[in-house]
Coordinates of C-alpha atoms in Angstrom, one line a residue:
M1 CA 133.4 54.7 9.6
K2 CA 130.3 52.1 9.5
K3 CA 130.5 50.0 6.7
E4 CA 127.6 49.8 4.2
L5 CA 125.6 46.0 4.5
Y6 CA 125.6 44.1 2.3
H7 CA 122.6 43.3 0.2
L8 CA 121.9 42.2 -3.2
T9 CA 118.1 42.9 -4.0
I10 CA 115.1 40.7 -5.9
A11 CA 116.4 41.7 -9.1
N12 CA 119.9 40.4 -7.9
L13 CA 119.4 36.8 -6.6
D14 CA 120.4 34.2 -9.3
P15 CA 118.5 30.8 -9.0
A16 CA 122.0 29.8 -10.5
A17 CA 123.9 31.4 -7.3
P18 CA 126.1 28.9 -5.8
E19 CA 124.1 25.7 -3.4
L20 CA 123.3 25.9 0.8
G21 CA 123.9 21.3 1.4
T22 CA 119.6 20.9 1.4
K23 CA 118.0 24.9 2.2
G24 CA 118.3 25.9 -1.1
K25 CA 120.3 28.8 -3.3
V26 CA 122.9 31.0 -0.5
V27 CA 121.9 35.5 -0.5
S28 CA 125.6 35.6 -0.7
G29 CA 128.9 34.8 -1.4
P30 CA 131.4 32.4 1.2
C31 CA 131.5 34.7 4.8
L32 CA 131.7 33.5 8.3
H33 CA 127.5 32.7 9.1
Y34 CA 126.1 36.1 11.6
S35 CA 123.9 34.7 14.1
A36 CA 121.6 37.1 15.4
P37 CA 121.0 37.1 18.9
S38 CA 117.8 35.1 19.2
A39 CA 117.6 31.9 19.0
G40 CA 115.8 28.6 20.5
G41 CA 112.8 28.9 19.7
W42 CA 110.9 25.1 17.7
G43 CA 115.6 23.5 18.7
I44 CA 115.9 19.9 18.5
V45 CA 115.1 19.7 22.1
R46 CA 111.5 20.8 21.9
T47 CA 110.7 19.5 18.9
A48 CA 111.4 16.0 20.2
M49 CA 108.9 17.2 23.1
L50 CA 106.0 17.1 20.9
V51 CA 105.9 12.9 20.8
P52 CA 103.7 13.1 23.9
E53 CA 104.0 11.2 27.5
S54 CA 108.0 11.4 26.1
V55 CA 111.2 11.0 28.2
L56 CA 114.1 12.7 26.8
L57 CA 118.2 12.3 28.3
F58 CA 120.1 14.9 26.5
V59 CA 124.4 13.7 26.5
A60 CA 126.3 16.6 26.2
P61 CA 128.5 18.5 27.9
H62 CA 127.8 21.2 30.6
G63 CA 127.3 23.6 28.4
C64 CA 125.2 22.6 25.4
G65 CA 123.1 21.1 28.8
R66 CA 122.9 24.1 30.0
H67 CA 121.6 26.0 27.3
G68 CA 118.9 23.5 27.0
S69 CA 118.4 23.4 31.4
V70 CA 117.1 27.1 30.8
S71 CA 115.1 26.7 27.4
S72 CA 113.4 23.7 28.7
V73 CA 112.6 25.7 31.9
Q74 CA 111.3 29.0 30.1
L75 CA 108.9 26.6 28.4
G76 CA 107.6 24.1 30.5
L77 CA 109.2 21.2 29.1
R78 CA 111.7 20.4 32.7
S79 CA 110.3 17.9 34.0
R80 CA 110.4 15.6 30.9
I81 CA 113.7 16.1 30.8
R82 CA 116.7 14.7 31.5
Y83 CA 120.8 15.8 31.8
M84 CA 124.1 13.4 31.5
D85 CA 126.8 15.2 31.3
I86 CA 129.2 15.0 30.3
T87 CA 133.8 15.1 30.2
E88 CA 136.9 15.6 28.7
E89 CA 138.2 12.4 30.1
D90 CA 134.7 10.8 28.9
L91 CA 135.4 12.6 25.5
V92 CA 139.1 10.9 25.0
L93 CA 138.3 8.0 26.8
G94 CA 134.7 7.0 25.2
S95 CA 133.2 6.5 28.8
H96 CA 129.8 7.7 28.7
M97 CA 128.8 5.8 25.7
D98 CA 129.0 2.8 29.0
R99 CA 127.7 4.8 31.9
I100 CA 123.8 5.7 30.1
P101 CA 122.6 2.7 30.7
A102 CA 122.9 2.4 34.0
V103 CA 121.6 6.5 34.0
V104 CA 118.2 5.2 32.0
E105 CA 118.0 2.8 34.7
D106 CA 118.4 5.5 37.1
I107 CA 116.0 7.6 35.3
L108 CA 112.9 5.2 34.8
S109 CA 114.0 3.4 38.7
C110 CA 112.2 6.8 39.5
L111 CA 109.6 8.3 37.1
P112 CA 106.0 7.7 38.9
K113 CA 105.6 5.5 35.8
R114 CA 107.0 4.2 33.0
P115 CA 107.2 6.6 30.0
P116 CA 105.7 5.4 26.1
A117 CA 108.6 6.3 23.7
F118 CA 112.5 7.2 25.6
F119 CA 114.9 10.0 23.2
I120 CA 118.6 9.4 23.5
C121 CA 119.6 13.3 22.3
A122 CA 123.3 13.6 21.4
S123 CA 124.9 16.7 21.3
C124 CA 127.7 17.6 18.3
I125 CA 130.8 16.8 20.0
D126 CA 129.6 12.9 20.0
D127 CA 128.8 12.8 16.2
L128 CA 132.3 13.7 14.8
L129 CA 133.5 11.0 17.8
A130 CA 131.6 8.3 15.8
S131 CA 129.6 6.8 18.8
D132 CA 127.2 5.5 17.5
Y133 CA 123.3 6.0 19.4
K134 CA 122.1 3.5 16.9
N135 CA 122.8 0.4 18.2
L136 CA 123.1 2.1 21.8
C137 CA 119.3 2.9 21.7
L138 CA 118.7 -0.6 19.9
R139 CA 119.9 -2.3 23.3
L140 CA 117.9 0.0 25.1
T141 CA 115.1 -1.4 23.1
E142 CA 115.4 -4.9 23.7
R143 CA 116.6 -4.6 27.4
Y144 CA 113.4 -2.1 28.6
G145 CA 110.6 -3.1 25.6
L146 CA 109.7 0.2 24.9
P147 CA 111.0 2.3 22.3
F148 CA 114.3 4.1 22.5
V149 CA 114.9 6.9 19.7
D150 CA 118.4 8.7 18.9
C151 CA 118.0 12.4 17.9
H152 CA 120.9 15.0 17.3
M153 CA 121.1 18.3 18.1
N154 CA 124.4 19.3 15.8
P155 CA 124.3 22.4 13.6
I156 CA 126.7 21.5 12.9
T157 CA 125.6 19.4 9.7
A158 CA 123.4 22.8 9.5
N159 CA 124.7 22.2 5.4
S160 CA 124.6 18.1 4.9
S161 CA 121.7 16.3 3.4
M162 CA 121.1 16.0 6.4
P163 CA 120.4 19.2 8.9
P164 CA 118.9 19.1 12.2
A165 CA 115.8 20.0 11.0
L166 CA 115.2 17.1 8.8
N167 CA 117.3 14.5 10.8
I168 CA 114.4 15.7 14.4
Q169 CA 111.9 14.9 12.4
R170 CA 112.4 11.3 10.5
S171 CA 113.1 11.0 14.7
L172 CA 109.8 12.0 15.8
Y173 CA 108.6 9.3 13.6
D174 CA 110.1 7.2 13.3
F175 CA 108.4 5.8 16.0
L176 CA 105.8 4.8 14.0
C177 CA 107.7 2.6 12.5
K178 CA 109.1 0.9 14.9
E179 CA 105.7 -0.7 16.7
K180 CA 106.1 -3.9 15.6
N181 CA 101.8 -4.7 15.8
T182 CA 100.1 -4.7 12.2
R183 CA 98.8 -2.0 10.4
V184 CA 95.0 -1.6 9.8
P185 CA 94.9 1.7 7.2
K186 CA 91.7 3.7 8.2
D187 CA 90.3 6.7 6.1
T188 CA 92.3 9.6 7.8
L189 CA 94.9 12.3 7.7
N190 CA 97.9 12.7 8.3
V191 CA 99.5 16.5 8.5
V192 CA 104.0 16.0 8.6
G193 CA 106.1 19.2 9.2
H194 CA 105.7 21.6 11.0
F195 CA 105.0 22.1 15.1
S196 CA 102.1 23.7 16.5
P197 CA 98.6 23.0 15.4
I198 CA 96.7 24.1 12.4
N199 CA 94.4 26.7 13.1
P200 CA 91.3 24.9 14.0
N201 CA 89.0 28.0 11.6
S202 CA 91.0 26.9 8.9
E203 CA 88.5 25.2 6.5
F204 CA 90.8 22.6 5.8
F205 CA 89.5 21.1 8.0
S206 CA 85.9 21.2 6.8
L207 CA 87.3 20.4 3.0
M208 CA 89.0 17.5 4.3
N209 CA 85.9 16.6 6.3
E210 CA 83.6 16.6 3.4
A211 CA 86.7 14.9 0.8
G212 CA 86.1 11.9 3.2
F213 CA 88.5 11.5 5.6
E214 CA 86.8 10.9 8.8
K215 CA 89.6 12.9 10.9
V216 CA 93.3 15.1 10.5
L217 CA 95.6 14.2 12.2
Q218 CA 99.0 15.8 13.2
L219 CA 101.6 14.8 16.0
S220 CA 101.8 18.7 17.2
A221 CA 97.4 18.0 18.6
C222 CA 98.0 14.8 20.2
Q223 CA 97.4 14.1 23.8
T224 CA 98.6 11.3 24.4
F225 CA 100.9 7.9 22.9
E226 CA 98.8 6.3 21.9
Q227 CA 97.0 8.5 19.5
F228 CA 100.3 10.0 18.7
M229 CA 100.3 6.4 17.7
E230 CA 97.2 6.1 16.0
M231 CA 99.0 8.2 12.6
R232 CA 100.6 4.9 11.1
H233 CA 97.5 4.0 10.0
S234 CA 96.5 6.2 8.2
S235 CA 96.2 6.3 4.5
H236 CA 97.6 9.9 3.5
N237 CA 100.2 11.8 4.6
L238 CA 100.3 16.0 4.0
L239 CA 103.6 17.9 3.7
I240 CA 103.1 21.2 4.6
K241 CA 106.8 22.2 6.1
P242 CA 110.5 21.1 4.2
F243 CA 111.8 19.1 7.8
G244 CA 109.0 17.0 7.4
R245 CA 110.2 15.5 4.1
V246 CA 112.9 12.5 4.9
A247 CA 109.8 11.9 7.5
C248 CA 106.4 11.4 4.8
Q249 CA 110.2 8.3 2.8
E250 CA 110.6 6.3 5.8
M251 CA 107.3 6.1 6.6
E252 CA 106.4 5.7 2.6
R253 CA 109.7 2.9 2.8
H254 CA 108.3 0.7 5.6
L255 CA 103.9 1.3 6.8
G256 CA 104.2 1.9 3.1
I257 CA 102.0 5.2 3.7
P258 CA 101.5 7.7 0.1
W259 CA 102.9 11.4 0.7
H260 CA 102.7 15.2 -0.9
K261 CA 103.9 17.9 -0.6
E262 CA 101.9 20.9 -0.8
F263 CA 103.9 23.9 1.8
I264 CA 102.4 26.4 3.4
R265 CA 101.1 29.3 1.3
Y266 CA 99.9 32.6 1.7
H267 CA 99.0 34.2 -1.5
P268 CA 95.2 32.8 -3.0
E269 CA 97.2 31.5 -5.8
G270 CA 99.3 29.6 -5.1
I271 CA 96.7 28.1 -1.8
R272 CA 94.8 27.4 -5.3
R273 CA 96.8 25.1 -6.8
G274 CA 97.5 23.7 -3.9
Y275 CA 94.0 21.8 -2.9
E276 CA 94.6 21.0 -6.7
G277 CA 97.3 19.5 -6.4
L278 CA 95.9 17.6 -3.0
E279 CA 93.2 16.5 -4.7
T280 CA 95.2 15.0 -7.7
F281 CA 97.5 13.8 -5.0
L282 CA 94.5 12.2 -2.9
E283 CA 91.4 11.1 -6.2
R284 CA 88.8 13.0 -3.9
K285 CA 87.2 16.2 -5.0
V286 CA 87.7 18.5 -2.4
S287 CA 85.5 21.6 -2.4
W288 CA 87.8 24.6 -2.2
Q289 CA 86.3 26.7 -4.8
S290 CA 83.6 28.9 -2.2
C291 CA 86.2 29.2 -0.5
Y292 CA 89.3 30.7 -2.7
E293 CA 86.0 33.5 -4.3
S294 CA 85.2 35.2 -0.8
C295 CA 88.8 34.9 0.1
M296 CA 89.7 36.8 -3.6
D297 CA 86.5 39.4 -3.5
S298 CA 87.9 40.0 0.7
I299 CA 90.8 41.4 -1.7
S300 CA 89.0 45.3 -2.5
Q301 CA 88.1 45.7 1.4
W302 CA 92.2 45.1 2.7
R303 CA 93.7 46.7 0.1
R304 CA 91.4 50.0 1.2
R305 CA 93.9 49.2 5.3
L306 CA 96.9 48.5 3.7
K307 CA 97.7 49.7 0.8
G308 CA 101.0 51.7 0.9
L309 CA 102.0 50.2 4.3
R310 CA 105.7 50.0 4.5
V311 CA 105.6 46.2 5.4
G312 CA 109.4 44.4 6.4
V313 CA 109.6 40.0 6.1
G314 CA 112.3 38.8 8.5
I315 CA 113.8 34.9 8.5
G316 CA 112.1 32.1 10.7
V317 CA 108.6 33.3 10.2
N318 CA 106.1 30.7 9.4
G319 CA 106.0 30.1 5.4
S320 CA 107.9 31.8 2.7
P321 CA 109.6 35.7 2.7
F322 CA 108.0 35.7 -0.4
E323 CA 105.7 34.3 -1.1
I324 CA 104.4 35.9 2.1
A325 CA 105.8 39.6 0.0
M326 CA 103.4 38.6 -2.0
A327 CA 100.5 38.1 -1.2
L328 CA 100.6 41.9 0.6
A329 CA 101.8 43.4 -2.3
L330 CA 98.4 42.4 -3.8
C331 CA 96.7 44.0 -1.0
G332 CA 99.2 47.3 -2.1
V333 CA 101.4 47.2 1.2
E334 CA 104.6 48.9 0.6
I335 CA 107.8 46.3 0.7
S336 CA 110.6 47.9 3.0
F337 CA 113.4 44.8 3.1
L338 CA 113.0 41.5 3.1
L339 CA 115.2 38.6 5.7
S340 CA 116.8 34.9 3.9
D341 CA 119.6 33.1 3.9
A342 CA 118.9 30.9 1.3
I343 CA 116.0 30.4 -1.0
M344 CA 114.6 27.0 -1.6
E345 CA 113.1 25.4 -5.0
Y346 CA 109.7 26.5 -4.4
E347 CA 110.4 30.1 -3.4
W348 CA 111.7 31.0 -6.9
E349 CA 108.4 31.9 -8.7
S350 CA 107.7 33.9 -5.8
I351 CA 110.6 35.8 -6.8
A352 CA 110.0 36.5 -9.7
Q353 CA 107.0 37.7 -9.9
L354 CA 108.4 40.3 -6.8
K355 CA 111.0 40.6 -10.4
Q356 CA 108.7 41.8 -12.2
S357 CA 107.8 44.9 -9.9
F358 CA 109.6 45.1 -6.4
P359 CA 113.0 44.8 -8.5
D360 CA 115.3 47.0 -6.4
V361 CA 113.6 46.0 -2.7
P362 CA 116.6 45.3 -0.8
V363 CA 117.3 41.8 0.5
Y364 CA 119.2 41.0 3.6
T365 CA 121.0 37.8 5.0
S366 CA 122.0 37.0 8.7
Y367 CA 125.6 34.9 6.4
H368 CA 127.6 38.1 6.1
P369 CA 128.5 39.6 9.3
S370 CA 128.7 43.2 8.6
M371 CA 124.7 42.2 10.3
S372 CA 126.5 41.9 13.6
M373 CA 127.1 45.6 13.4
A374 CA 123.9 46.8 12.3
E375 CA 121.9 48.9 14.4
A376 CA 119.5 49.2 12.3
V377 CA 118.7 49.0 7.9
P378 CA 118.8 51.9 6.3
E379 CA 114.8 51.0 5.0
E380 CA 111.4 52.4 7.5
A381 CA 108.6 49.9 7.8
D382 CA 105.6 50.6 9.6
V383 CA 105.3 46.7 10.8
T384 CA 107.6 44.6 10.2
I385 CA 106.5 40.2 10.2
G386 CA 109.6 37.1 12.2
F387 CA 111.6 38.4 15.0
S388 CA 114.4 39.0 12.4
A389 CA 113.4 42.5 10.8
S390 CA 112.1 43.3 13.6
Y391 CA 115.7 43.3 15.2
V392 CA 117.0 45.4 12.4
C393 CA 114.1 48.2 11.9
P394 CA 113.5 48.5 16.2
S395 CA 111.3 51.5 15.4
S396 CA 108.1 49.8 13.8
K397 CA 105.7 47.7 15.2
L398 CA 106.4 43.4 15.5
F399 CA 103.9 40.8 14.5
T400 CA 105.8 37.4 14.9
L401 CA 104.3 35.3 12.6
D402 CA 106.6 32.3 14.0
A403 CA 105.8 28.6 14.4
D404 CA 103.3 29.2 18.1
D405 CA 100.6 30.0 15.5
Q406 CA 100.6 27.8 12.1
H407 CA 97.2 28.7 9.3
Y408 CA 96.3 27.0 6.7
G409 CA 94.9 26.5 3.6
F410 CA 92.6 30.5 2.9
E411 CA 92.8 31.3 6.8
A412 CA 95.8 31.9 6.1
F413 CA 96.2 35.0 3.9
T414 CA 93.5 36.3 6.0
A415 CA 95.7 36.0 9.5
L416 CA 98.6 37.8 7.2
L417 CA 95.7 40.3 6.5
Q418 CA 94.7 40.5 10.0
G419 CA 98.1 39.7 11.9
V420 CA 100.3 43.0 10.1
K421 CA 96.8 45.3 10.7
D422 CA 96.7 44.0 14.9
A423 CA 100.1 44.7 14.7
L424 CA 99.6 48.3 14.3
N425 CA 97.5 48.9 17.1
S426 CA 99.7 47.2 19.4
D427 CA 102.0 47.7 21.7
I428 CA 104.2 44.4 21.9
S429 CA 107.6 44.1 23.6
A430 CA 110.0 42.4 21.5
R431 CA 112.4 41.9 23.9
A432 CA 108.9 40.5 26.6
L433 CA 108.3 37.8 23.7
L434 CA 111.8 36.6 22.7
Y435 CA 111.7 35.6 26.3
T436 CA 108.7 34.4 26.5
K437 CA 108.9 32.1 23.1
G438 CA 111.9 30.7 25.2
L439 CA 114.1 32.5 21.9
V440 CA 116.9 34.1 24.3
V441 CA 119.5 31.2 24.8

């Protein structure tokens, strides 16, 4: 007998539910966490490789190293990553820590030129052993005269105050804080927290240029380490995804760069308020009004195209599934179902609005083990957004909307709706995309 899949409805979501570390309020009670067969993507090692021209040594048991190596080959990063296998004997004696300097020496001697930055990546087993990678990196920095930074692939900290996604972004921007040269403040703006460059068609760039900024700098858009180091001279940091919060705090502490968060949004009203908040933070005029009016004028056209379309929104989308659902509902889309593991503070505003219009929409969670037995959710959808939603609704068309495509500002609203429309006419294979994007590890 098949058990019913655990879920809540929008109306049942409770802001007084228990917290789960820094990830927000849980969507289910205490239970085992089922992990869907689409992990990987922007993992720790791939994220570290955002620092241009850097090299990474991954120190881990062969199981961790094998899955990371397969993923790095899929993503074309293998030439910049080295692996040091550690054994049970190493772990018992701690002898692997003594071997790392010699391995680093071998790597540097074999490279055609010395890299400007070097990561030493530890696995969770070293975190359990309290291995001192920070001190090791300090000694290596002194020895070679190039910056070494530690990073950690440690899923055991997922529910702690410093989960992997926050910790790796702290490591990325630590190179800016370690630079000893004098900081020379410039009229440039850093955008922090995301993985891929913001779509160049976004009005955000022209608005920032009109506001007086010479450049908008993004780590993911830097081609050289020297370009990346320019970010330490910027006058302001804008945080657009939660992952970069600690990095912004560290840059403010070490470099004196003030920061402000305006997360990725797709609903026009949320985007408008974001620009207003940005104006206050920057103390500059941001001429967003005509973009907002144009966006609002387009809604009637989108309603004619999308009204009555059934859409499911999943985990892993580039933004909040609840906020995305609100933006879709604005254009007459019917929300079939949502997937969410935990709800962050800023999402409750969207949930409160959804409760008024869609109180009975089911919200599934991969935290519950019943999802491991799911061939499909009972709800049907014409389009699903995100791999997790597609996995539980295989008859639907897929729109990935993942971190490989970064939209921001009013352009994000148009990109969301156009992506849904395009998905209807697409024969894209979810299975093929999983492997293309390095999600299966």
